[in-house]
Amino acid sequence: MMPKLNASNAVAALLCIALVLLPVYSAITGNIFILTLFTRIAIYALAAASLNLIMGYGGMMSFGHAAYLGIGGYAVGILAAEGIGSGFIQWPVALAVSALFALLIGALSLRTRGVYFIMITLAFAQMAYYVASALSRYGGDDGLTVYKRSDFAGLINLSDRTQFYYLCLGCLFGGLYLIWRIVNSRFGLVVQGVRSNEQRMQAIGFHANRYRLVCFVIAGTICGLAGALLANNTDFVSPAVMYWTRSGDLMVMVILGGMGSLFGPVVGAIVYLLLEELLSQFTEYSGLILGPVLLLIVLFARGGIMGLLGRMSRG
Amino acid sequence: MYLVVEQLLNGLQFGLLLFLLAAGLTLVFGIMDFVNLAHGSLYMMGAYFAATFVAWTGSFVLGALLALGATLLLGIVLEYVALRHLYGRDHLDQVLATFGLILFFNDAVRLIWGPAGLALPLPAWLTVPVQIIPGVYYPAYRLMIIVVALAVAAMLYLVVMRTRVGMLIRAGASNREMIGALGINIKLLFTLVFGLGAALAGLAGLMQAPILTVQIGMGENILILAFVIIVIGGIGSIRGAFMAAIFVGIIDTMGRAFLPDLLRKVLSGAAASTAAPALSSMLIYLLMAIILVLRPEGLFPAAKR
């Protein structure tokens, strides 16, 4: 499939180049802050991209996606606190636990549809939030400090700013590539078919919920990876990452960028987090501007930023 | 035994408060098919208005009434300026827009009232304990919440079931397009319903204010509870919201009060003290998950569309 040259693809390509070259810019100007900011952005972009897989392509409006950020993070944090510092153990555990959680809540949640699905995923995420708050051995409400970042036996040093940035960026690109392959595979086409007409897909012999569930688990696992990265980035994990407003943030990034477009969530994460950061630099009350901006985007820019670009290039 | 009675009353009081919040949410949801995350912000605004007006006027009742009017007005303005353009849009668009409103209201409150919480002191006549049955005393204020909320619930029932406006509301909940086609001014009806929901949320906020601190983010926790209730009760059903609210209020309160002791009997001390707070906070979400798995339409689904 040869990507066509249009405004949204051009933006995506430019974005990738800019993200890859960012550490060079940071090294030349000595601006370390921008590197740490974009490390965070890359991690959230990965989480948003995984949410986009189920929301945009699968039609599953999960309002509990931040749970995986916490689960991946706590897997790293708890293992580190118990003296297991190796990333080769921490990360697979983070992915496996996220996948297991997704399998469990997915199997139950997918019995419902529409608003009920939104609410039940929210309920499960809230449960995960309260479980984490009760882990008094691991900091409870206050959260858990990760004193040492995951150790990859000299292969890569996570405490090095540039190396860690490229690791996050690599995970983001890897995740996007995986999602792109999934979306264009037979499996992905079935999932999208189920989104647009479930009954028809059932009638021609596809077990709709089984496809949905697998897609749900894949998305959860990818977001678990983002969680593991996030815990390493902040050296800290707390129940607050799983609170429902965090899931709301992820949803905002996806919708803002453009649901159901591969690069939409990346654009959404960049715009949302940059806006938040810029606004917080000249006003303490960033929500006063950010809130109405979101409202205006919904009212006047359907399909998010990528949708807007798509319309522009069609003229 | 006395403790059980007291906790049951606490549960009932909390449940009724949740009902006030959930009633507005379920009406707006059921009639306009509108997901309003900012409903919790209206609850918060009700509490802040009350704290301000009570301090200004020096009278609790007068301040509360002014706060109620202010929230009603705020709801109507909000609906007129922004939210009415979102009816008929995708639920996700509504989530995004009203999520933006939460951000806006939280920072607006921080700007106006400052980051520290406010206290809403009670007048002396509401702080005395009342003897409800021999030997059992209960705070007068909590008793008043129960009475007011029950009265409002009864009034709501009468309005919805016995008046012309109520008939239109019910008709709107079962078929929106049809009542529009029959020449009813839906825009006005929607604004009215939204204002009513806002006032109910404000009432819940201002009544809860003296018990808890008035603070930023107070609406976010309770909003999710209200959503849980309308989902358990069946979206669009006021009766369902009422039953589910009482149910959730009592289960949540009883769970917090008695679960730790129960767990200590089964588990070892350390395990129980870890599990108890998590389990009692999770109880209602667990309940909702079970109900949704077994009855995906809620317990009392409104009439089929």
mmCIF file of C-alpha atoms in Angstrom, chain A residues 40 94-95 111 118 198 246 273 310:
data_model
loop_
_atom_site.group_PDB
_atom_site.id
_atom_site.type_symbol
_atom_site.label_atom_id
_atom_site.label_comp_id
_atom_site.label_asym_id
_atom_site.label_seq_id
_atom_site.Cartn_x
_atom_site.Cartn_y
_atom_site.Cartn_z
ATOM 1 C CA ARG A 40 6.699 12.315 28.171
ATOM 2 C CA ALA A 94 4.346 -5.477 32.945
ATOM 3 C CA LEU A 95 3.096 -6.567 29.516
ATOM 4 C CA ARG A 111 -21.080 -8.206 26.919
ATOM 5 C CA ILE A 118 -18.017 3.241 28.534
ATOM 6 C CA GLU A 198 -21.851 -6.334 13.840
ATOM 7 C CA ARG A 246 -6.310 10.385 33.241
ATOM 8 C CA LEU A 273 0.526 18.229 26.235
ATOM 9 C CA GLY A 310 -7.827 15.723 5.433
#
